[in-house]
Amino acid sequence: MLKHALGAMNLDASEDNYCNSYLNETLSVYALLASVGLDCYMDLFSSNNIDLEKFSELRYRDLQQLGIENSTHRNILMELISAFTFN
């Protein structure tokens, strides 16, 4: 599901294309959540002031502490976060 969602967004996370990526231009936390069918958590992220920068720094335990009880949802979110972690 995540591969399909990311493929549909045609994101290129390479360093060369980072500045031109869809993520850098217009992507929001809502769009990320919606891309994997988890936009039901948007109010939770919004009420905790989680922007793209904070989103990219979240860890599994943070998701638990935010109140995301479904482990499958946490795993999907961690895959999504990992996809946007640039080292």
mmCIF file of C-alpha atoms in Angstrom:
data_model
loop_
_atom_site.group_PDB
_atom_site.id
_atom_site.type_symbol
_atom_site.label_atom_id
_atom_site.label_comp_id
_atom_site.label_asym_id
_atom_site.label_seq_id
_atom_site.Cartn_x
_atom_site.Cartn_y
_atom_site.Cartn_z
ATOM 1 C CA MET A 1 0.000 0.000 0.000
ATOM 2 C CA LEU A 2 2.760 2.470 0.905
ATOM 3 C CA LYS A 3 4.797 1.691 -2.220
ATOM 4 C CA HIS A 4 1.720 2.265 -4.348
ATOM 5 C CA ALA A 5 0.902 5.560 -2.621
ATOM 6 C CA LEU A 6 4.469 6.832 -2.914
ATOM 7 C CA GLY A 7 4.695 5.662 -6.502
ATOM 8 C CA ALA A 8 1.488 7.480 -7.343
ATOM 9 C CA MET A 9 2.944 10.679 -5.900
ATOM 10 C CA ASN A 10 6.102 10.157 -7.996
ATOM 11 C CA LEU A 11 8.408 11.364 -5.243
ATOM 12 C CA ASP A 12 12.128 11.396 -5.876
ATOM 13 C CA ALA A 13 13.944 11.613 -2.567
ATOM 14 C CA SER A 14 17.439 11.699 -4.002
ATOM 15 C CA GLU A 15 19.603 14.583 -2.872
ATOM 16 C CA ASP A 16 19.749 15.945 -6.432
ATOM 17 C CA ASN A 17 15.998 16.188 -6.693
ATOM 18 C CA TYR A 18 15.139 16.985 -3.085
ATOM 19 C CA CYS A 19 14.678 20.707 -3.703
ATOM 20 C CA ASN A 20 12.340 20.004 -6.584
ATOM 21 C CA SER A 21 10.417 17.209 -4.947
ATOM 22 C CA TYR A 22 6.709 17.267 -4.428
ATOM 23 C CA LEU A 23 7.393 16.964 -0.704
ATOM 24 C CA ASN A 24 9.402 20.179 -0.622
ATOM 25 C CA GLU A 25 6.965 22.122 -2.811
ATOM 26 C CA THR A 26 3.458 21.405 -1.587
ATOM 27 C CA LEU A 27 3.138 18.322 0.538
ATOM 28 C CA SER A 28 1.410 18.619 3.874
ATOM 29 C CA VAL A 29 0.976 16.214 6.738
ATOM 30 C CA TYR A 30 -2.625 15.797 5.597
ATOM 31 C CA ALA A 31 -1.527 14.776 2.101
ATOM 32 C CA LEU A 32 0.908 12.252 3.561
ATOM 33 C CA LEU A 33 -1.737 10.762 5.829
ATOM 34 C CA ALA A 34 -4.319 10.718 3.044
ATOM 35 C CA SER A 35 -1.855 9.032 0.676
ATOM 36 C CA VAL A 36 -1.869 5.944 2.896
ATOM 37 C CA GLY A 37 -5.520 6.151 3.942
ATOM 38 C CA LEU A 38 -4.807 7.428 7.454
ATOM 39 C CA ASP A 39 -6.237 10.931 7.199
ATOM 40 C CA CYS A 40 -8.440 9.958 10.171
ATOM 41 C CA TYR A 41 -5.442 11.006 12.306
ATOM 42 C CA MET A 42 -5.216 14.523 10.896
ATOM 43 C CA ASP A 43 -7.012 16.113 13.855
ATOM 44 C CA LEU A 44 -4.648 14.296 16.225
ATOM 45 C CA PHE A 45 -1.566 15.540 14.389
ATOM 46 C CA SER A 46 -3.006 19.019 14.017
ATOM 47 C CA SER A 47 -3.963 19.348 17.693
ATOM 48 C CA ASN A 48 -0.412 18.333 18.626
ATOM 49 C CA ASN A 49 1.072 20.913 16.229
ATOM 50 C CA ILE A 50 2.847 18.264 14.187
ATOM 51 C CA ASP A 51 4.103 19.805 10.968
ATOM 52 C CA LEU A 52 6.216 18.089 8.308
ATOM 53 C CA GLU A 53 9.436 18.663 10.221
ATOM 54 C CA LYS A 54 8.053 17.196 13.453
ATOM 55 C CA PHE A 55 6.336 14.418 11.508
ATOM 56 C CA SER A 56 9.650 13.322 10.016
ATOM 57 C CA GLU A 57 11.159 13.059 13.511
ATOM 58 C CA LEU A 58 8.432 10.880 15.050
ATOM 59 C CA ARG A 59 9.326 7.429 16.332
ATOM 60 C CA TYR A 60 7.156 4.398 17.055
ATOM 61 C CA ARG A 61 6.891 5.237 20.743
ATOM 62 C CA ASP A 62 5.832 8.803 19.895
ATOM 63 C CA LEU A 63 2.964 7.425 17.826
ATOM 64 C CA GLN A 64 1.894 5.288 20.784
ATOM 65 C CA GLN A 65 2.069 8.276 23.123
ATOM 66 C CA LEU A 66 -0.014 10.333 20.691
ATOM 67 C CA GLY A 67 -2.739 7.723 21.107
ATOM 68 C CA ILE A 68 -2.468 5.771 17.863
ATOM 69 C CA GLU A 69 -3.514 2.406 19.261
ATOM 70 C CA ASN A 70 -3.634 0.391 16.046
ATOM 71 C CA SER A 71 -0.218 -1.227 15.545
ATOM 72 C CA THR A 72 -0.809 -1.660 11.813
ATOM 73 C CA HIS A 73 -1.428 2.075 11.519
ATOM 74 C CA ARG A 74 1.722 2.811 13.519
ATOM 75 C CA ASN A 75 3.728 0.528 11.240
ATOM 76 C CA ILE A 76 2.357 2.218 8.119
ATOM 77 C CA LEU A 77 3.177 5.626 9.581
ATOM 78 C CA MET A 78 6.706 4.508 10.437
ATOM 79 C CA GLU A 79 7.211 3.314 6.845
ATOM 80 C CA LEU A 80 5.958 6.667 5.619
ATOM 81 C CA ILE A 81 8.236 8.566 8.003
ATOM 82 C CA SER A 82 11.196 6.414 6.954
ATOM 83 C CA ALA A 83 10.502 7.193 3.304
ATOM 84 C CA PHE A 84 11.048 10.890 4.031
ATOM 85 C CA THR A 85 14.100 10.617 6.243
ATOM 86 C CA PHE A 86 17.123 11.994 4.433
ATOM 87 C CA ASN A 87 20.612 11.328 5.752
#
